[in-house]
Amino acid sequence: MNAQSLEELKSLQSDKAAEAADHSAMAGAAQAEVDALQGQIEKLIGWRKGFSGIVGFDWNKSNGWIANPNPDASSTALNIGLNAYALMDKQKVFWHNKGIISKSWSDINTGKESEEEDNLFDNGTVDILNISSLAGYKISDKFALSGLGELNTSIENFLNPGTFDIGVGGTWLPMSNMTVVFHPFNYHIAFSGVEDASSQGSLGGKVRIDYFEDFNISGKALKWTTTLTSFVPYKGAKEGEVNLFEYQWLNTLSFEVWKGIGIGLGWGLRNSELESTDLQSYTSVGLSYGF
């Protein structure tokens, strides 16, 4: 009888689990429809706005723990990442604005007399600032004539190094959450950050792709935003100058755990011969908040 009861309970548990999975799938589908309707409403209103952020803090301290490489040491780290956009779409015109900020600090104190006295905010590890504004006139539902201004630098070392682009061309709008810019007439100004070195400018082609997506996983939001931007000069570098070709790929991923609060991940790649011959990269992880 016990064996029979156990089998009955397992069977009932399996049936209830399948029922719960069906309800979860229905809820997810309903939420997707709600989100799609909200997107249509926002598009008719004209403005779509979004914001997500990452804040990560780490603190460690040991006192006389002999097994540690530094028995008496303390360390702190702080990561802040912000990603915001404001998009206006009308029947014939659009205006897309986006800002990306990533800032990190880290400090280690081993208690040695040779160490300089400093604090957390004296030791930056990541510093990224990217601001763009794209406006255009639609010649069809998917294509538009457009103009773009983009600033790419850091907060603490503003334009040291950094770049500024301004140009015109075309924009492809394949879907409401994706924008592909190709501007064959673009002027690119690059600041090397090297002391006594002047800035360099060049005409070339500008490519920028912005994409964002909100996924629903068991009733929880997973947000992903990505930006790929690149400049290709039409002429090679003159003697004493470097090639101004560059590209940069920035990503933010956040998974909601409770009421907008969750886990966030930011990572990026950058290649710019003016700044370094090596591929640049960064990664940050922490708590996230989005709405």
PDB file of C-alpha atoms in Angstrom, residues 31 35 51-52 213-224 253-264 288-291:
ATOM      1  CA  GLN A  31       3.123  39.277 -20.875  1.00  0.00           C
ATOM      2  CA  ASP A  35       4.787  44.352 -23.910  1.00  0.00           C
ATOM      3  CA  PHE A  51      17.143  53.069 -18.512  1.00  0.00           C
ATOM      4  CA  SER A  52      19.220  50.307 -16.968  1.00  0.00           C
ATOM      5  CA  GLU A 213      15.751  43.526 -26.523  1.00  0.00           C
ATOM      6  CA  ASP A 214      13.629  42.651 -23.493  1.00  0.00           C
ATOM      7  CA  PHE A 215      13.170  38.934 -22.911  1.00  0.00           C
ATOM      8  CA  ASN A 216      10.688  37.341 -20.516  1.00  0.00           C
ATOM      9  CA  ILE A 217      12.032  34.311 -18.641  1.00  0.00           C
ATOM     10  CA  SER A 218       9.518  32.760 -16.245  1.00  0.00           C
ATOM     11  CA  GLY A 219       8.011  36.159 -15.549  1.00  0.00           C
ATOM     12  CA  LYS A 220      11.390  37.862 -15.022  1.00  0.00           C
ATOM     13  CA  ALA A 221      12.846  40.482 -17.360  1.00  0.00           C
ATOM     14  CA  LEU A 222      16.148  39.961 -19.148  1.00  0.00           C
ATOM     15  CA  LYS A 223      17.344  43.165 -20.844  1.00  0.00           C
ATOM     16  CA  TRP A 224      20.130  43.348 -23.418  1.00  0.00           C
ATOM     17  CA  LEU A 253      22.953  42.596 -19.897  1.00  0.00           C
ATOM     18  CA  SER A 254      20.688  42.659 -16.823  1.00  0.00           C
ATOM     19  CA  PHE A 255      18.480  39.936 -15.345  1.00  0.00           C
ATOM     20  CA  GLU A 256      15.702  40.933 -12.965  1.00  0.00           C
ATOM     21  CA  VAL A 257      15.473  38.998  -9.692  1.00  0.00           C
ATOM     22  CA  TRP A 258      13.099  41.110  -7.615  1.00  0.00           C
ATOM     23  CA  LYS A 259      11.134  44.274  -8.486  1.00  0.00           C
ATOM     24  CA  GLY A 260      13.583  45.576 -11.066  1.00  0.00           C
ATOM     25  CA  ILE A 261      16.653  44.619  -9.040  1.00  0.00           C
ATOM     26  CA  GLY A 262      18.851  41.899 -10.431  1.00  0.00           C
ATOM     27  CA  ILE A 263      22.272  40.928 -11.732  1.00  0.00           C
ATOM     28  CA  GLY A 264      24.008  43.024 -14.358  1.00  0.00           C
ATOM     29  CA  SER A 288      21.473  46.021 -11.601  1.00  0.00           C
ATOM     30  CA  TYR A 289      18.316  48.095 -11.639  1.00  0.00           C
ATOM     31  CA  GLY A 290      16.180  48.830 -14.645  1.00  0.00           C
ATOM     32  CA  PHE A 291      12.783  50.199 -15.607  1.00  0.00           C
TER      33      PHE A 291
END
